[in-house]
Structure formats: C-alpha cells, structure tokens
mmCIF file of C-alpha atoms in Angstrom:
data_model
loop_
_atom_site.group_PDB
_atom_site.id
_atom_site.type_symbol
_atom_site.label_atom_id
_atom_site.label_comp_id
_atom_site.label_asym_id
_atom_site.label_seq_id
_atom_site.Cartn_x
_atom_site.Cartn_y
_atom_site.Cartn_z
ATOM 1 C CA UNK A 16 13.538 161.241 -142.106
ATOM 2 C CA UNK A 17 12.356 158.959 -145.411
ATOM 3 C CA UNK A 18 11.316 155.078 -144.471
ATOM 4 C CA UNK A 19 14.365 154.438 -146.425
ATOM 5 C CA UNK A 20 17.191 157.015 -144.683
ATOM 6 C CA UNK A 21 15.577 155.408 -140.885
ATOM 7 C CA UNK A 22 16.323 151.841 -142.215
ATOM 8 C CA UNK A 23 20.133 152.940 -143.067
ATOM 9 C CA UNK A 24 20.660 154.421 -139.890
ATOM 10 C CA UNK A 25 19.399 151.777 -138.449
ATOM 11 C CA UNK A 26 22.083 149.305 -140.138
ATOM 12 C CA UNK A 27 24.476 151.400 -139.433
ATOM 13 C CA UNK A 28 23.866 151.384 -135.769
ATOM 14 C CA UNK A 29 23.329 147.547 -135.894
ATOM 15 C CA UNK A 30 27.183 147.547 -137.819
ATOM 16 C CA UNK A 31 28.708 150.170 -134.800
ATOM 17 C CA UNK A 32 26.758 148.004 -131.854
ATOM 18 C CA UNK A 33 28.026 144.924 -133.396
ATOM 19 C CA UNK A 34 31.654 146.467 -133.575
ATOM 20 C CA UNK A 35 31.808 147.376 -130.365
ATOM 21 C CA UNK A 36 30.652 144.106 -128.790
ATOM 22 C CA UNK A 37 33.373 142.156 -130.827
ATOM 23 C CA UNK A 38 35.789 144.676 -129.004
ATOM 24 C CA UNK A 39 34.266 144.167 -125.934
ATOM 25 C CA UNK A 40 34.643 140.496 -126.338
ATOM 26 C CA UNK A 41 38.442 140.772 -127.189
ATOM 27 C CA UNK A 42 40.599 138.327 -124.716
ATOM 28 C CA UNK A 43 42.841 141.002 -123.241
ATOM 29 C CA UNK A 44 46.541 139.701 -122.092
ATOM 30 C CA UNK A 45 49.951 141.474 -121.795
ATOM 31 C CA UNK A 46 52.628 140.636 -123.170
ATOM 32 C CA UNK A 47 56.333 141.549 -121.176
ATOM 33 C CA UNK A 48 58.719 142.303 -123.515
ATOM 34 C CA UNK A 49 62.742 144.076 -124.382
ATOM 35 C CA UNK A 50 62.807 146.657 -126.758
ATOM 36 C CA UNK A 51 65.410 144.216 -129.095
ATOM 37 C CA UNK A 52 64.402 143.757 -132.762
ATOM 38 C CA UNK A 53 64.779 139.740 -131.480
ATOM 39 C CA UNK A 54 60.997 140.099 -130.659
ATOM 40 C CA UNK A 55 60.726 141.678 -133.962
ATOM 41 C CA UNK A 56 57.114 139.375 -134.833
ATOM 42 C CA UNK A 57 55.756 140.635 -131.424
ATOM 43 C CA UNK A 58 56.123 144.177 -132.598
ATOM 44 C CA UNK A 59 54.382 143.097 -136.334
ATOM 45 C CA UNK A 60 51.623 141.503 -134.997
ATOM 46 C CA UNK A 61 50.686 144.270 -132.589
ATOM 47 C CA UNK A 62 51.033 147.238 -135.142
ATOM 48 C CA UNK A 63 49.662 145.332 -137.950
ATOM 49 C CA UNK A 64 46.720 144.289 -136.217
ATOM 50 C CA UNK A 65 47.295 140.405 -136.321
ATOM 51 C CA UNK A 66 46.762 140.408 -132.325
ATOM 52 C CA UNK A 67 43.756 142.712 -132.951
ATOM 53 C CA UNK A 68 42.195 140.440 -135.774
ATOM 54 C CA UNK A 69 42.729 136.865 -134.002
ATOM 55 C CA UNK A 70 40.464 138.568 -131.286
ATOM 56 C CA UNK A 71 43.023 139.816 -128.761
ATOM 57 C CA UNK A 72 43.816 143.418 -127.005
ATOM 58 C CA UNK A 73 47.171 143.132 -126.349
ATOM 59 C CA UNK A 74 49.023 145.038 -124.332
ATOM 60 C CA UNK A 75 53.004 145.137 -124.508
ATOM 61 C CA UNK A 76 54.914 145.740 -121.414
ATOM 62 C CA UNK A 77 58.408 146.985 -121.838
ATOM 63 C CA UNK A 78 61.165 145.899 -119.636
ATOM 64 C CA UNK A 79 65.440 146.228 -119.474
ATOM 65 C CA UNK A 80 66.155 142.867 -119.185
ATOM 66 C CA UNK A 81 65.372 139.587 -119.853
ATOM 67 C CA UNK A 82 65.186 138.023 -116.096
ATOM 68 C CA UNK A 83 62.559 140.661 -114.901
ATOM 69 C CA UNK A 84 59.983 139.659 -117.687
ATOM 70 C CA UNK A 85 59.910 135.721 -116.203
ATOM 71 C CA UNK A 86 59.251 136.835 -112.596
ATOM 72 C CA UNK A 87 56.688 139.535 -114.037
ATOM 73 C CA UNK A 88 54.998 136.517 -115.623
ATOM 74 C CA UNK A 89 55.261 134.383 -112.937
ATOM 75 C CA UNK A 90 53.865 136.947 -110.273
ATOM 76 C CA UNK A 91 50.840 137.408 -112.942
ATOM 77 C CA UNK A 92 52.168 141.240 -114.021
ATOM 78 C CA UNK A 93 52.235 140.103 -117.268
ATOM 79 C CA UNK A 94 50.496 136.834 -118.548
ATOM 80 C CA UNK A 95 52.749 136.366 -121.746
ATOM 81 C CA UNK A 96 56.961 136.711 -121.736
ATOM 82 C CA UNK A 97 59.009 137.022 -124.937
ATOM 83 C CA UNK A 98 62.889 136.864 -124.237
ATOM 84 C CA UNK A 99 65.668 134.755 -123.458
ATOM 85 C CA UNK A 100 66.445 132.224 -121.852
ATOM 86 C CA UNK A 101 68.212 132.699 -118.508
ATOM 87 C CA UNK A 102 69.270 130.647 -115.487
ATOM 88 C CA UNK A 103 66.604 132.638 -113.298
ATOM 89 C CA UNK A 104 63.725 131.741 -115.715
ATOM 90 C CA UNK A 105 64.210 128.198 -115.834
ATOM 91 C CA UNK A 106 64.754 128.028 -111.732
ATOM 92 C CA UNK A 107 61.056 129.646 -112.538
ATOM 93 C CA UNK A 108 59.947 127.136 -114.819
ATOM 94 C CA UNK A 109 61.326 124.639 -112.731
ATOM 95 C CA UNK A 110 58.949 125.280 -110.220
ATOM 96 C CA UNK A 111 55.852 125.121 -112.595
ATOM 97 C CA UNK A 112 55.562 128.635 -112.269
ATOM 98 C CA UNK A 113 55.477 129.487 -116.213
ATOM 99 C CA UNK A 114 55.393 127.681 -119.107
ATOM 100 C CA UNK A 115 57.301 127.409 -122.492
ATOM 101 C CA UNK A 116 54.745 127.856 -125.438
ATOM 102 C CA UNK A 117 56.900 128.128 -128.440
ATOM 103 C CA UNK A 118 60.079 129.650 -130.009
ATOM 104 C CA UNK A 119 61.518 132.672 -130.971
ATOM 105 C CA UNK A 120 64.917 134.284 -131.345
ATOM 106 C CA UNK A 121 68.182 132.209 -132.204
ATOM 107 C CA UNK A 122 71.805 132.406 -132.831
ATOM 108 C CA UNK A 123 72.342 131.247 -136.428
ATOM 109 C CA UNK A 124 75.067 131.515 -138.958
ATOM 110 C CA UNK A 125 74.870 135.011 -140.848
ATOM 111 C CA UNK A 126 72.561 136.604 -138.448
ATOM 112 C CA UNK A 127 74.638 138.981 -135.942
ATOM 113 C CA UNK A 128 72.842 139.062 -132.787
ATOM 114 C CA UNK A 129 75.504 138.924 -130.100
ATOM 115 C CA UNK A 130 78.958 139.390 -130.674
ATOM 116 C CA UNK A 131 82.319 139.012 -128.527
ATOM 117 C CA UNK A 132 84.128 141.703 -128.578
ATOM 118 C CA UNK A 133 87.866 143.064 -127.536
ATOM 119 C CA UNK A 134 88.788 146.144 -125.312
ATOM 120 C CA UNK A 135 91.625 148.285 -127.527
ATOM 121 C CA UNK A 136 94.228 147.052 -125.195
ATOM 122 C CA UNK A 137 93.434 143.281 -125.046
ATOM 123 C CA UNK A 138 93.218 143.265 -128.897
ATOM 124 C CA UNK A 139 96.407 144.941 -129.668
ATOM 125 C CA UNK A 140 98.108 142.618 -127.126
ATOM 126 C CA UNK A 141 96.800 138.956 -128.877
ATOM 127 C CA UNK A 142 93.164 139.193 -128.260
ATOM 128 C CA UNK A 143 92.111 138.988 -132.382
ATOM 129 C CA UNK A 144 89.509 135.788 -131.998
ATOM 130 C CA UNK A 145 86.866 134.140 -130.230
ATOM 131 C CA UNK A 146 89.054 130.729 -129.220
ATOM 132 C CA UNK A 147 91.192 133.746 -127.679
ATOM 133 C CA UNK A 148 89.153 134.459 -124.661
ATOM 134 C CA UNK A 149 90.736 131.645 -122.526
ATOM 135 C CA UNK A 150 92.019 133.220 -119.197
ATOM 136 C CA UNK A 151 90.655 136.750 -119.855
ATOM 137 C CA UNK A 152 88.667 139.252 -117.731
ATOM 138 C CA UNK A 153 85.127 138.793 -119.429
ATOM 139 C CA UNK A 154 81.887 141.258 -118.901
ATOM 140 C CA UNK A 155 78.583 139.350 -119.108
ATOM 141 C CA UNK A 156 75.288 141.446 -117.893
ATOM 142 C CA UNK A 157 74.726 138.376 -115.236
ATOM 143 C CA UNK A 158 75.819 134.741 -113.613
ATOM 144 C CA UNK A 159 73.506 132.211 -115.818
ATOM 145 C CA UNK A 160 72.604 134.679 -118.633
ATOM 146 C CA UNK A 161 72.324 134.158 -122.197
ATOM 147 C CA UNK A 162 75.788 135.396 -122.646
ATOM 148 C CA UNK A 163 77.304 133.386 -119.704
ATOM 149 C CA UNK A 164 75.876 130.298 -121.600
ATOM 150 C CA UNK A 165 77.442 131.158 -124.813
ATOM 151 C CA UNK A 166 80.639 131.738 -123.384
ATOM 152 C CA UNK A 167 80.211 128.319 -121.832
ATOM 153 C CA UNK A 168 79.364 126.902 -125.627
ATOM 154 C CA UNK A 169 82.737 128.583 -126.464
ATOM 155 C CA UNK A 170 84.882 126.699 -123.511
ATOM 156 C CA UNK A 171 83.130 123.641 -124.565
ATOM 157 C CA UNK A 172 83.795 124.463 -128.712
ATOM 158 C CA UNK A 173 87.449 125.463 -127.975
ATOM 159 C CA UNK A 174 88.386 123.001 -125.089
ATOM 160 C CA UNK A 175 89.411 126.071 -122.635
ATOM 161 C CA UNK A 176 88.204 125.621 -119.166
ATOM 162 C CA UNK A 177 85.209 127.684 -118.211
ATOM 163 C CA UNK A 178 86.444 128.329 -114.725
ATOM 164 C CA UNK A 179 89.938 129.406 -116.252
ATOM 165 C CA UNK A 180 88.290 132.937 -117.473
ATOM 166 C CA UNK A 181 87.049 135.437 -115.207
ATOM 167 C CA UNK A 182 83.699 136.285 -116.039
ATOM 168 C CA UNK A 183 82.297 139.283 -114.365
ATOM 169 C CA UNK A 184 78.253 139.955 -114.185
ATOM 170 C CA UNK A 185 78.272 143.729 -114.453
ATOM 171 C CA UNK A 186 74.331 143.344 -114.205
ATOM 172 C CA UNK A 187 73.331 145.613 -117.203
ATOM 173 C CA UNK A 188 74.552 145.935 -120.857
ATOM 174 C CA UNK A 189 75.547 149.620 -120.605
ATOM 175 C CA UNK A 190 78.191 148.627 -117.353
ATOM 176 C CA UNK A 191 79.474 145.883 -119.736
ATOM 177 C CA UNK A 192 79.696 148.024 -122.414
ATOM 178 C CA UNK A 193 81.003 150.850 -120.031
ATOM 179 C CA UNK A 194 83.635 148.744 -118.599
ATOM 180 C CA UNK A 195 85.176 147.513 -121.938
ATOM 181 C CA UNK A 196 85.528 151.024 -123.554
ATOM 182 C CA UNK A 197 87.055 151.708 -120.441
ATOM 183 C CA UNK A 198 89.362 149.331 -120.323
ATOM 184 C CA UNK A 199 88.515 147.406 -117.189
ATOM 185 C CA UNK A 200 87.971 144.029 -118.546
ATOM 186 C CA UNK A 201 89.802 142.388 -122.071
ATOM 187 C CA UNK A 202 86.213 141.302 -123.182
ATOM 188 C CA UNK A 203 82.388 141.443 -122.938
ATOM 189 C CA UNK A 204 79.636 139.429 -124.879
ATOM 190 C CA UNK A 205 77.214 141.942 -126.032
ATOM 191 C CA UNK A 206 74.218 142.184 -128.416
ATOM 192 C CA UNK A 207 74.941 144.486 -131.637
ATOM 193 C CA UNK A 208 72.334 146.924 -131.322
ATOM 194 C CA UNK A 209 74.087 147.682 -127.742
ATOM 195 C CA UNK A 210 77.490 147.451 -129.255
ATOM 196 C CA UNK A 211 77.491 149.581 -132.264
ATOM 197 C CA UNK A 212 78.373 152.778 -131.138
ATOM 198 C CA UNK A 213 81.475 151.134 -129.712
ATOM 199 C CA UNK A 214 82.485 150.040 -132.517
ATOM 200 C CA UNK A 215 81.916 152.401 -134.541
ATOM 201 C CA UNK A 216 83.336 155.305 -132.391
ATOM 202 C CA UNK A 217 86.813 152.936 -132.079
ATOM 203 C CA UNK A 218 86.069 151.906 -128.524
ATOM 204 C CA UNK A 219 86.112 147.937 -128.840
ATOM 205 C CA UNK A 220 87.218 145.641 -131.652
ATOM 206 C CA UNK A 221 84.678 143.043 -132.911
ATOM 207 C CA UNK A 222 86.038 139.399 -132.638
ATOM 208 C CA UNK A 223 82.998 137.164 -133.526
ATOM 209 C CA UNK A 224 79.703 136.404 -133.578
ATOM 210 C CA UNK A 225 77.915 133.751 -131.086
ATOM 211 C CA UNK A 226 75.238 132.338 -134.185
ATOM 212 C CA UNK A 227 78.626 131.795 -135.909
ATOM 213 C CA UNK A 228 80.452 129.928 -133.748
ATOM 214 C CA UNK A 229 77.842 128.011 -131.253
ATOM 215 C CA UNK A 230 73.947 128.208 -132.811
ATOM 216 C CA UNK A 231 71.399 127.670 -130.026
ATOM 217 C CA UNK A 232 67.741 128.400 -129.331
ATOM 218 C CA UNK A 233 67.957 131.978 -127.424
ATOM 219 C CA UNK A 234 64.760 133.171 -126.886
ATOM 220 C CA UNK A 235 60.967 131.903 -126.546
ATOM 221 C CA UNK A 236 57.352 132.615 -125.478
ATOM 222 C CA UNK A 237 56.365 131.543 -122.192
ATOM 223 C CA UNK A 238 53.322 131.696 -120.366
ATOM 224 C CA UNK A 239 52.010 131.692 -116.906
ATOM 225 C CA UNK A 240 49.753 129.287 -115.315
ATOM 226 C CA UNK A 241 46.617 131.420 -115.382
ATOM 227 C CA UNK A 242 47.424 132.449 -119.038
ATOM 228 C CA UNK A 243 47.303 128.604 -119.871
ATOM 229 C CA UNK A 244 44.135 127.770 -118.713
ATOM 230 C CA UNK A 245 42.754 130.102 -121.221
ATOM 231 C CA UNK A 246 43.357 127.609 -123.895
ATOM 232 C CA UNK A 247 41.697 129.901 -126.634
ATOM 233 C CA UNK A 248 44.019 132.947 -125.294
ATOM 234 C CA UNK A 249 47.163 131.241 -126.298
ATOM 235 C CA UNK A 250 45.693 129.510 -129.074
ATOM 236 C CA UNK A 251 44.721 132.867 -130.598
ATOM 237 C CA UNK A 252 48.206 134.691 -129.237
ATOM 238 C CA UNK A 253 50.692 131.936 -130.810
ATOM 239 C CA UNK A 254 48.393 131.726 -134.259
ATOM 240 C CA UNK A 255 49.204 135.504 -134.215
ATOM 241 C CA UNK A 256 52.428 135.403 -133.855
ATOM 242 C CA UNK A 257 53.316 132.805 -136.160
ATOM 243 C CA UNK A 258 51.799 134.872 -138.638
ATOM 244 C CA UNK A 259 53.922 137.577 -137.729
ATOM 245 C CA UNK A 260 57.341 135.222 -137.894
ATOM 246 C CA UNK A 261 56.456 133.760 -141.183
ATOM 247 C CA UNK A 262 56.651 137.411 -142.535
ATOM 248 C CA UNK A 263 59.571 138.612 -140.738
ATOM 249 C CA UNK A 264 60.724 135.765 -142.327
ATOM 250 C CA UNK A 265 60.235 135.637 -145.840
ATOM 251 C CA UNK A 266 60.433 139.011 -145.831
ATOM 252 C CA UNK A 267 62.808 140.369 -143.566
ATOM 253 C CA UNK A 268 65.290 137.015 -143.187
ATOM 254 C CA UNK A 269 65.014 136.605 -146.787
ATOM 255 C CA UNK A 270 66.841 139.762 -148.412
ATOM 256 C CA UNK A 271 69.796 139.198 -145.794
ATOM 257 C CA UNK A 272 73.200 139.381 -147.439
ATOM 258 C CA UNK A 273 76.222 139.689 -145.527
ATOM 259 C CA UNK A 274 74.316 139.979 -141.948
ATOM 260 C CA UNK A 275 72.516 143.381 -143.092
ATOM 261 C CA UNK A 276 68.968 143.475 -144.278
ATOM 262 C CA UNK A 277 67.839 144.932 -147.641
ATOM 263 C CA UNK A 278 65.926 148.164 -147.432
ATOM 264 C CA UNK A 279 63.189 148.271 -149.988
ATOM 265 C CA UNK A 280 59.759 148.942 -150.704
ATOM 266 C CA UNK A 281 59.049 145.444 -149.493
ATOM 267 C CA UNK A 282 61.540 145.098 -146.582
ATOM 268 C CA UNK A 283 60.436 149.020 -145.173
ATOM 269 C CA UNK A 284 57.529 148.741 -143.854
ATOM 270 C CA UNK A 285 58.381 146.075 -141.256
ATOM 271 C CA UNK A 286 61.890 147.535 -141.067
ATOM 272 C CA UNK A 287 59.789 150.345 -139.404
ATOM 273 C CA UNK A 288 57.665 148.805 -137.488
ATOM 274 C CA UNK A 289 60.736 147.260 -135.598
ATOM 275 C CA UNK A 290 62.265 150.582 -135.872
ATOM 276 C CA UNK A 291 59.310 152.357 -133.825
ATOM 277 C CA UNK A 292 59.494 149.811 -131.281
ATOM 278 C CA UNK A 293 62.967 149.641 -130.621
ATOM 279 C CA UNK A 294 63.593 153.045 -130.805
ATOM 280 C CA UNK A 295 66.805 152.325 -133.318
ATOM 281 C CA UNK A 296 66.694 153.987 -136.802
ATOM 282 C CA UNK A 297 66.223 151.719 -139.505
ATOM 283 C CA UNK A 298 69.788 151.981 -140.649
ATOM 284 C CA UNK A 299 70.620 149.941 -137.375
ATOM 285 C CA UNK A 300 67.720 147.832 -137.589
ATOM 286 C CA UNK A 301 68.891 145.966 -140.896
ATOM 287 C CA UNK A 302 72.312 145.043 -139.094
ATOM 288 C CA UNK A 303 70.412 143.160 -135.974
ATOM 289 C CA UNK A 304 68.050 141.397 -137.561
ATOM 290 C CA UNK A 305 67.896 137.931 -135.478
ATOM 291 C CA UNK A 306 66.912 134.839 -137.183
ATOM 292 C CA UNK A 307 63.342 133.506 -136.160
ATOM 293 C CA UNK A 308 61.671 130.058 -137.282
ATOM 294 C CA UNK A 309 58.655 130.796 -139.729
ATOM 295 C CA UNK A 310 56.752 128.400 -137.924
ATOM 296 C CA UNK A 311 57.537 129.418 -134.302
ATOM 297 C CA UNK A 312 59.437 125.999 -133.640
ATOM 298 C CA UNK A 313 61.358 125.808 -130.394
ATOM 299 C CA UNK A 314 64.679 123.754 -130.390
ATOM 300 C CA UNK A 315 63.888 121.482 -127.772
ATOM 301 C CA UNK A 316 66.891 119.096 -127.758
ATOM 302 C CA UNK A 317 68.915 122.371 -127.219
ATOM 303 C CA UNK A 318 66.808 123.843 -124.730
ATOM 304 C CA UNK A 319 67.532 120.503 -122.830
ATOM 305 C CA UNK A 320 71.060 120.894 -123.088
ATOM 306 C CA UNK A 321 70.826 124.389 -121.985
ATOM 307 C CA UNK A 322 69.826 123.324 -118.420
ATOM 308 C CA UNK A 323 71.532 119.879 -118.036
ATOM 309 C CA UNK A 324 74.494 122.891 -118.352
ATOM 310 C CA UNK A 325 73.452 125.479 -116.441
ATOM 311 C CA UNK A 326 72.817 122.497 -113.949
ATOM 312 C CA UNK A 327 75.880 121.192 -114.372
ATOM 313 C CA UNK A 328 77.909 124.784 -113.347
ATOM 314 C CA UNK A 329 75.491 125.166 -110.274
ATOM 315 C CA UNK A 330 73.299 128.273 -111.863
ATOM 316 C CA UNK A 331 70.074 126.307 -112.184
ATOM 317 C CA UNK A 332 68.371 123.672 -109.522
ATOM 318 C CA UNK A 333 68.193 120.178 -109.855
ATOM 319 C CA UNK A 334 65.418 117.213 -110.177
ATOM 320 C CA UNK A 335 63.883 118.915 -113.617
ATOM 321 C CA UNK A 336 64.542 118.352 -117.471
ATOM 322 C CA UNK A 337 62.709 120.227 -120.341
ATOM 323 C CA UNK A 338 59.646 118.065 -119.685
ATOM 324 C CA UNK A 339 58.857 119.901 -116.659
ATOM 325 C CA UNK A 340 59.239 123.114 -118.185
ATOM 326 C CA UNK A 341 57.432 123.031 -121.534
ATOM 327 C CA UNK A 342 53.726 122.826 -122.854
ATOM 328 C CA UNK A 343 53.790 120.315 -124.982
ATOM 329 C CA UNK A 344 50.337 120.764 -126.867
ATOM 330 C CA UNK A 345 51.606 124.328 -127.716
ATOM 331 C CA UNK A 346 55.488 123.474 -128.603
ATOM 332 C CA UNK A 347 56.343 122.804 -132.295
ATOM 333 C CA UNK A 348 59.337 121.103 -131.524
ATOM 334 C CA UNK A 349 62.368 121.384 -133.942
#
C-alpha cells in the first residue's frame, strides 16, 4: 500500500469513526403515537430524517387510542405523546405528571377531521344536520373524549342541553362505527379516515364536520417529567417537528380545495410518507388531511376552556387551570 492510498484509508476511517460516534451520541426518546394522518409532521420528520439530523434516534410507538399514549408517558413507556386531548390526560397533567410542549392537530374550517354522522334510519326520519342531534342516542369512543367535548361545543353552539342527548362511550371507534351501521344509536362523532367506508358503502349519512361548526385546539405534544429535564432533548425534538409542520403546511395544507388535498409531484412525496404510516392509501390520505400550525403554536385560551368544561360536567378534577398543565418556555402560544 502507496504512502498516499494508507493516508486515504486512514481519512476514511477517521470519517466512519467520526460517524459512528455522532450516532452514538444521538439523544434517544420515543415518541407514543395513533396511526391518524393528524400526527402527519411526526411521521415527516422521522422518515425524512429531520429527527435524525437535529441529533435524535427516535423511536415511534404506536398505540389505538389517544388516552393510552398520556398514561404511557406518564409511567415513562414513552417520554414524548402526540394526540388529543382527553379528560384522562389532563386529570394526568393535573397532577404534574406530563407536560404540554406545543401544538398540533386542530379542527378548522375546510379541513374534515371528525365528522357527525347519521344512522340510515335517524336520517330518513329528520336527522339531516348537526343542530339536529338534540335528544338523540349518540356513540362517542369515551366519557371526556375529544368527541364528547365537541358534542358539548355543539350543545353550547345550538343552545340544546348536553344532558338532554344520550351519549354512549362505546370505548373504541370500530364499536361506534359498528353500532351506527347497525342501527343501534341515531348518531356517532367519528374521525373520517374511520368513517369512510361507511359512507361510502351507504351505511351512515354525513351531517357535518366539527372544524366547521366549533374550531378548537385538538391535539398537542406533551412530555413527561424526565423528558423535560433534558432541556436539549425537547429543544432538539420540537425544532424538528416544527420543521416538519411548516412543510406539511405549505405543502400539504396549501393545495387543499374543497377538504381534499392535491396529488402532485410536490404534494406526493409527503402524501406517502403519511400514507406508509397510517397504513391508508393515498387516495384517502388527501381527504383527512388535518390542519396543523406552521409554527407548532398551541391555542392556549382554548385549551383553558377545554378544562374549565370538562370541569364543569364532572370529567376532569378540580383546583388546576392551563397554568398547571403547560411548559411555558416550550409553548408558542396562539
């Protein structure tokens, strides 16, 4: 071997060392997380690297539903959650057992998310419209959910009584969806990915959409207490992830028309990112595409009036306001 061809090999074994100990020095974290397309930036930043670059090795641990991911995070199975909100996860936060560290999903105007919709019999006897739900037999997945708060929104929009419908927690999306193609119950609130083959196999009329009637902040990143004293772990993890909602955004959010994505050679590739990860073909993808800040911005003022609610109807314990339950040198506030 020539002076010269030792020196190279050499460099290159200086480059592969080098390589290696930047891996090794990666922060690792997981992240718990729902298959939905409404943690569509999580999925980008993972498959495009954006974790990998800011110095992370993330790992993402898939769950069913939204409550399991806060006690995960709270029990230290997973140091990073990204869902919605839910009675059970601010009784968590409550208790200073997790954090709130920035925004994610919302119900908006013109982004289909989650949708009320009719059983065949309840629509053909009166049941065409949201403000129509007052008195009926209504599937939600659980007491305090997401959808049991939008329904709420809805009582409080339409001046029906809450307690006057009979909402029944069916615990999962498939019994909700089960039980209105069967007929058991006039209604359900259910996300559109979940819904679609109703709908489009006849079994359930569509009557609304919740970011069309009552906007609110739905989802968000939270954290747990060991996670947050790793200030450069979830200073690295949200810089990522904004990253990854700034192009969802202008990419994604941008060539929306009539609650459907564009598919082009610029919306694709992150159409199929989202597609991989939420094991939906693309076709689907485009219709659920929930609307994200570019920034990461959490609405704080509703996020308040979330739990003064959910206080209010007896789902979430008293003596604690959004103060106690967010971390304020992490939260862009909206």
């Amino acid at each position: 071997m020539t002076g010269f061809a030792r020196l190279a090999m050499a460099a290159l074994l200086a480059i592969a060392a080098g390589g290696i100990a930047r891996a090794d020095d990666a922060l690792k974290a997981r992240i718990g997380v729902l298959r939905l397309s409404s943690s569509a930036p999580v999925f980008i930043a993972q498959d495009k690297g954006y974790f990998r670059e800011a110095g992370l090795d993330i790992e993402l641990k898939f769950f069913d539903a939204a409550q399991p991911i806060a006690v995960a995070t709270t029990s230290g199975d997973v140091d990073f959650g990204v869902t919605a909100f839910t009675a059970g996860l601010y009784n968590l936060a409550g208790k200073g057992t997790l954090k709130v560290i920035g925004g994610m999903s919302r119900e908006k105007a013109g982004y289909p998310l989650i949708g009320y919709f009719a059983s065949n019999n309840a629509y053909a006897a009166g049941l065409k419209a949201p403000k129509d739900l007052a008195g009926k037999r209504i599937a939600v997945t659980q007491v305090g959910s997401s959808f049991h708060y939008s329904l709420g929104l809805l009582a409080d929009k339409y001046g029906f009584k809450l307690a006057d419908v009979k909402v029944l927690p069916l615990q999962s999306l498939s019994n909700a969806a089960a039980a209105l193609k069967g007929e058991t119950v006039d209604a359900a609130l259910l996300p559109v990915s979940t819904a679609r083959t109703l709908i489009d196999s006849d079994g359930a009329k569509l009557l609304g959409w919740v970011g069309d009637e009552t906007p609110w902040q739905l989802g968000a990143v939270f954290a747990s207490p060991k996670a947050l004293t790793n200030k450069a772990l979830v200073t690295k993890l949200l810089g990522a992830l904004v990253r990854a909602d700034r192009e969802y955004h202008d990419v994604i959010l941008a060539s929306v028309k009539d609650g459907k994505a564009a598919i082009n050679d610029k919306t694709k590739p992150l159409l199929e990112i989202i597609a991989k990860y939420t094991i939906l073909p693309v076709e689907q993808v485009v219709g659920n595409c929930a609307y994200i800040d570019p920034d990461g911005k959490l609405d704080v003022k509703n996020v308040a009036n979330q739990i003064s609610w959910l206080q209010e109807q007896g789902f979430v314990d008293k003596g604690f306001g959004v103060d106690a339950i967010i971390a304020k040198e992490y939260v862009k506030a909206d």
